[in-house]
Amino acid sequence: PHRVTQGKAGLRGMCERCHGPPPGEHVTPAFTCWFETHAELKAGPSADLHCVDCHMPTVRRPLATGGPVRTSRRHTWVGGGVPKTFAGYRTLLARGWKPGVAVEVARPTRDAGGWRVPITLRNAGAGHAVPSADPERHLLVIARSGAHRWMYRVGQTWDWGDDATGRKARRLADNRLMPGETRTVEARLPAEASGDVVVEVAHVRLSPENLRYSKAAVLDAELKTYRANAQAVVRALEQHYPTFTWIHRSRWAPGADAPQVTPLPALLAESARPRSQADLAA
C-alpha cells in the first residue's frame, strides 16, 4: 500500500547498534556490551570507510530469480573467521574471508640463553583492532620445539565482575593490534630444545576457562523441548561449536633457508575437525 524506499544511511548505521554502543554500557554488572569496533574504525587510517565497505562488498547479481542484474552487496559477514558451525569452514574462503593479521617468522637463532624466534604480527587486513568485537576474543601465538612451548596472547584482559555483589566488569589491559600496527615479539625456547621450531597462531573466540564454564551449564526443561539431546551437546560443546581457528603455521627445520608455511586452506580443513582446546591450554 505504499512505496518502497531505500534508507541507505540508516542501513549503513545498523552495524553500530551492536558494534558501537555507549562506552561501558552494562546489561548487568557482570554483563557488559563492550564492542568498540566502530570507534576503532573512526580513530584509525580507514575512518572514511564504513563497515559495509569491507564486510559487505559489492557484487553484480539479480536481486530476484529472473530479475535484472544489479549492483548489490554480499550478505556473508565472515568476520574474524571462526564460524558458528564446523560446516561453515567449507565456504569460508569462498565467502571472502582472510586473516586480518599477517604473520612472519624469522630464522631461529641460538645463544647462551637458548633459542630466540622473532615473530612479526601486522594488522594488515582490518580497519579496526585485531581482534575486535567480543572482548574475550584473542590471538594466541604458540612457538614450540619438541616438548617445549612458549605462548603470547594478543587481546583484552578483563575482570568480569560479579552480579551477586554488584561489582561491575571492567577492562584491565588491552594489547590488541590497532589498524596498521606492526609488532615483533621474540619467542624464547630453552637451549635443550631440538628439532623443528613450529610457530602457530590461533584466533580464539571462546577461552578454555569459559568453555569449561559453558559445558557445566544445566539446561532447563523448556530448552530441552526444542532439542532433546541439548544437554549432551552442551556437555561436549567443542565437538559441535568451533571455539578457535588456526590462521598461521610456520615450521623451521634445522639448517633450512626458509620456513615451511602451511597453506591457509589446509589450516581451515584442520580447524573444521571437531577437537579439544588441549593445544591452547596454558
Coordinates of C-alpha atoms in Angstrom, one line a residue:
P1 CA 0.0 0.0 0.0
H2 CA 3.0 2.3 0.0
R3 CA 6.2 2.9 -2.0
V4 CA 9.3 1.1 -1.1
T5 CA 12.1 3.5 -0.4
Q6 CA 15.8 2.9 0.3
G7 CA 17.2 4.3 3.5
K8 CA 20.8 3.6 2.9
A9 CA 22.1 5.9 5.6
G10 CA 20.0 4.0 8.2
L11 CA 21.0 0.6 6.9
R12 CA 24.7 1.6 7.0
G13 CA 24.3 2.6 10.6
M14 CA 22.7 -0.7 11.7
C15 CA 26.1 -2.2 12.5
E16 CA 26.8 0.4 15.1
R17 CA 23.8 -0.6 17.1
C18 CA 25.8 -3.6 18.4
H19 CA 29.4 -2.7 17.5
G20 CA 29.3 0.8 18.8
P21 CA 27.1 1.1 21.9
P22 CA 27.8 3.7 24.6
P23 CA 31.2 3.0 26.2
G24 CA 31.0 0.8 29.3
E25 CA 27.3 0.0 28.9
H26 CA 26.3 -2.8 31.3
V27 CA 23.3 -5.1 30.9
T28 CA 24.0 -6.4 34.3
P29 CA 27.2 -5.6 36.4
A30 CA 28.9 -8.7 35.0
F31 CA 27.5 -8.5 31.5
T32 CA 29.0 -5.6 29.6
C33 CA 28.4 -4.6 25.9
W34 CA 31.9 -3.6 25.1
F35 CA 32.0 -3.7 21.3
E36 CA 34.2 -0.8 20.2
T37 CA 34.6 -1.7 16.6
H38 CA 33.0 1.4 15.2
A39 CA 35.1 3.7 17.4
E40 CA 38.3 1.8 16.4
L41 CA 37.5 2.3 12.8
K42 CA 36.8 6.0 13.1
A43 CA 40.1 6.5 15.1
G44 CA 42.2 4.7 12.5
P45 CA 43.5 5.4 9.0
S46 CA 40.3 4.0 7.4
A47 CA 38.0 6.4 9.1
D48 CA 36.4 7.3 5.7
L49 CA 35.2 3.7 5.3
H50 CA 32.2 2.0 6.8
C51 CA 31.6 -1.5 8.0
V52 CA 29.8 -2.5 4.8
D53 CA 32.7 -1.4 2.6
C54 CA 34.7 -4.4 3.7
H55 CA 32.2 -6.8 5.3
M56 CA 29.5 -6.4 2.6
P57 CA 31.5 -5.9 -0.6
T58 CA 29.5 -5.1 -3.8
V59 CA 28.6 -7.8 -6.3
R60 CA 26.7 -7.8 -9.6
R61 CA 23.7 -10.2 -9.5
P62 CA 19.9 -10.4 -9.8
L63 CA 18.1 -9.5 -6.7
A64 CA 15.4 -12.0 -7.5
T65 CA 15.2 -15.0 -9.7
G66 CA 14.8 -13.9 -13.4
G67 CA 15.3 -10.3 -12.4
P68 CA 17.9 -7.9 -14.0
V69 CA 21.5 -7.9 -12.9
R70 CA 22.1 -5.1 -10.5
T71 CA 24.8 -3.9 -8.1
S72 CA 24.1 -5.1 -4.6
R73 CA 26.1 -6.3 -1.6
R74 CA 27.1 -9.7 -0.3
H75 CA 25.5 -10.9 2.9
T76 CA 28.1 -13.4 4.2
W77 CA 29.6 -11.5 7.2
V78 CA 32.5 -13.8 7.7
G79 CA 34.0 -11.6 10.4
G80 CA 37.0 -13.0 12.3
G81 CA 37.0 -16.4 10.7
V82 CA 35.5 -18.6 13.5
P83 CA 32.2 -19.8 12.1
K84 CA 29.3 -20.9 14.2
T85 CA 29.4 -24.4 12.9
F86 CA 32.2 -26.7 11.7
A87 CA 30.4 -26.9 8.3
G88 CA 30.9 -23.2 7.9
Y89 CA 34.7 -23.7 7.3
R90 CA 33.9 -25.3 3.9
T91 CA 32.8 -22.0 2.4
L92 CA 34.8 -19.5 4.5
L93 CA 37.4 -18.7 1.8
A94 CA 34.7 -18.6 -1.0
R95 CA 32.7 -16.1 1.1
G96 CA 35.7 -13.7 1.1
W97 CA 37.4 -14.3 4.5
K98 CA 41.1 -13.8 5.1
P99 CA 43.0 -13.3 8.3
G100 CA 43.2 -9.7 9.5
V101 CA 46.7 -10.3 10.8
A102 CA 49.8 -11.1 8.7
V103 CA 52.5 -13.3 10.4
E104 CA 56.2 -13.6 9.5
V105 CA 58.6 -15.8 11.4
A106 CA 62.3 -15.1 11.1
R107 CA 65.0 -17.7 11.3
P108 CA 65.5 -19.0 14.9
T109 CA 68.9 -18.2 16.4
R110 CA 70.6 -19.8 19.4
D111 CA 72.8 -18.2 22.1
A112 CA 73.8 -19.0 25.7
G113 CA 70.3 -18.2 26.8
G114 CA 68.6 -20.6 24.4
W115 CA 66.6 -20.2 21.2
R116 CA 65.3 -16.9 20.0
V117 CA 62.5 -16.8 17.4
P118 CA 61.4 -13.3 16.1
I119 CA 57.7 -13.3 15.2
T120 CA 56.2 -10.2 13.5
L121 CA 52.5 -9.6 13.7
R122 CA 50.9 -7.0 11.5
N123 CA 47.3 -5.8 11.3
A124 CA 47.3 -5.8 7.6
G125 CA 43.6 -6.5 6.8
A126 CA 41.4 -4.7 9.2
G127 CA 40.4 -1.1 9.7
H128 CA 39.7 -1.8 13.3
A129 CA 41.6 -3.6 16.1
V130 CA 42.5 -7.2 15.7
P131 CA 40.7 -8.9 17.2
S132 CA 37.6 -6.8 17.7
A133 CA 34.1 -7.1 19.0
D134 CA 33.7 -9.8 21.7
P135 CA 36.1 -8.8 24.5
E136 CA 37.0 -12.4 25.1
R137 CA 38.4 -12.9 21.5
H138 CA 42.2 -13.1 21.3
L139 CA 45.0 -14.3 19.2
L140 CA 47.2 -16.9 20.7
V141 CA 50.8 -17.2 19.3
I142 CA 52.5 -20.5 20.2
A143 CA 56.1 -21.4 19.5
R144 CA 57.2 -25.0 20.2
S145 CA 60.0 -27.4 19.7
G146 CA 59.5 -30.9 21.0
A147 CA 58.0 -30.8 24.5
H148 CA 59.0 -27.1 25.0
R149 CA 56.4 -24.4 24.4
W150 CA 56.2 -20.5 24.6
M151 CA 52.9 -18.6 24.3
Y152 CA 51.9 -15.0 23.7
R153 CA 48.4 -13.6 23.9
V154 CA 47.0 -10.6 21.9
G155 CA 43.7 -9.4 23.2
Q156 CA 42.0 -7.8 26.2
T157 CA 42.1 -8.8 29.8
W158 CA 39.0 -8.3 32.0
D159 CA 37.7 -8.5 35.5
W160 CA 34.3 -10.0 34.5
G161 CA 32.6 -8.6 37.6
D162 CA 30.1 -10.3 39.9
D163 CA 26.3 -9.9 39.7
A164 CA 25.9 -11.1 43.3
T165 CA 27.9 -8.3 44.8
G166 CA 27.3 -5.7 42.1
R167 CA 31.0 -5.5 41.1
K168 CA 31.0 -4.2 37.5
A169 CA 33.0 -5.9 34.8
R170 CA 36.0 -3.7 33.8
R171 CA 38.8 -3.9 31.3
L172 CA 42.3 -4.4 32.9
A173 CA 44.6 -4.4 29.9
D174 CA 44.5 -4.3 26.1
N175 CA 47.4 -5.2 23.8
R176 CA 45.4 -5.8 20.6
L177 CA 46.9 -4.8 17.2
M178 CA 45.5 -1.4 16.1
P179 CA 44.9 -0.7 12.4
G180 CA 48.2 -0.8 10.5
E181 CA 50.2 -1.7 13.6
T182 CA 53.2 -3.9 13.3
R183 CA 54.6 -5.7 16.4
T184 CA 57.6 -8.0 16.7
V185 CA 57.8 -10.3 19.7
E186 CA 60.6 -12.8 20.4
A187 CA 59.7 -16.3 21.4
R188 CA 62.2 -17.9 23.8
L189 CA 62.8 -21.7 23.9
P190 CA 65.4 -23.4 26.1
A191 CA 68.8 -24.4 24.8
E192 CA 68.0 -28.1 25.1
A193 CA 65.1 -27.7 22.6
S194 CA 66.0 -29.6 19.5
G195 CA 64.3 -30.4 16.1
D196 CA 61.9 -28.3 14.2
V197 CA 60.7 -25.0 15.6
V198 CA 57.0 -24.5 14.9
V199 CA 55.1 -21.2 15.3
E200 CA 51.3 -21.3 15.2
V201 CA 48.7 -18.6 15.6
A202 CA 45.1 -19.2 16.5
H203 CA 42.1 -16.9 16.6
V204 CA 40.3 -17.9 19.8
R205 CA 36.6 -17.0 20.2
L206 CA 35.9 -18.9 23.5
S207 CA 38.6 -19.2 26.1
P208 CA 39.3 -22.6 27.8
E209 CA 38.0 -21.2 31.1
N210 CA 34.7 -20.1 29.6
L211 CA 34.4 -23.3 27.6
R212 CA 34.6 -25.3 30.8
Y213 CA 32.0 -22.9 32.4
S214 CA 29.7 -23.2 29.4
K215 CA 29.9 -27.1 29.4
A216 CA 28.9 -27.1 33.1
A217 CA 25.6 -25.3 32.4
V218 CA 22.4 -27.1 33.3
L219 CA 19.6 -26.5 30.8
D220 CA 16.1 -26.1 31.9
A221 CA 13.2 -28.3 30.8
E222 CA 11.9 -25.7 28.3
L223 CA 15.1 -25.6 26.4
K224 CA 15.2 -29.4 26.2
T225 CA 11.8 -29.3 24.4
Y226 CA 13.5 -27.7 21.4
R227 CA 16.3 -30.2 21.2
A228 CA 16.0 -33.5 23.1
N229 CA 19.8 -34.0 23.2
A230 CA 20.6 -30.4 24.0
Q231 CA 22.2 -31.2 27.4
A232 CA 24.5 -33.8 25.8
V233 CA 25.5 -31.3 23.2
V234 CA 26.4 -28.7 25.8
R235 CA 28.5 -31.3 27.7
A236 CA 30.5 -31.9 24.6
L237 CA 30.3 -28.3 23.3
E238 CA 33.7 -28.2 21.5
Q239 CA 32.5 -31.1 19.3
H240 CA 29.7 -29.0 18.0
Y241 CA 30.8 -25.4 18.2
P242 CA 34.1 -24.1 16.9
T243 CA 36.0 -22.2 19.6
F244 CA 39.1 -21.3 17.6
T245 CA 40.6 -21.2 14.1
W246 CA 44.2 -21.8 13.1
I247 CA 45.3 -18.9 10.9
H248 CA 49.1 -19.4 10.6
R249 CA 51.7 -22.2 11.0
S250 CA 55.4 -21.9 10.1
R251 CA 57.9 -24.7 10.6
W252 CA 61.6 -24.0 10.6
A253 CA 63.7 -27.2 10.2
P254 CA 67.3 -27.1 11.4
G255 CA 69.6 -25.6 8.7
A256 CA 66.7 -24.6 6.4
D257 CA 66.9 -21.5 4.3
A258 CA 63.2 -20.7 4.8
P259 CA 60.3 -21.9 6.8
Q260 CA 57.7 -24.3 5.6
V261 CA 54.4 -22.3 5.8
T262 CA 51.1 -24.3 5.9
P263 CA 48.6 -23.1 3.2
L264 CA 45.5 -21.4 4.6
P265 CA 43.1 -24.0 3.1
A266 CA 44.9 -26.8 5.0
L267 CA 44.7 -24.8 8.2
L268 CA 40.9 -24.4 7.7
A269 CA 40.5 -28.1 6.9
E270 CA 42.2 -28.8 10.2
S271 CA 40.1 -26.3 12.1
A272 CA 37.0 -27.8 10.6
R273 CA 37.5 -31.1 12.5
P274 CA 35.9 -31.1 16.0
R275 CA 38.7 -31.0 18.5
S276 CA 39.5 -30.1 22.1
Q277 CA 41.4 -27.0 23.2
A278 CA 44.3 -29.0 24.6
D279 CA 46.8 -27.3 22.3
L280 CA 45.6 -23.9 23.6
A281 CA 45.7 -24.5 27.3
A282 CA 48.4 -22.6 29.1

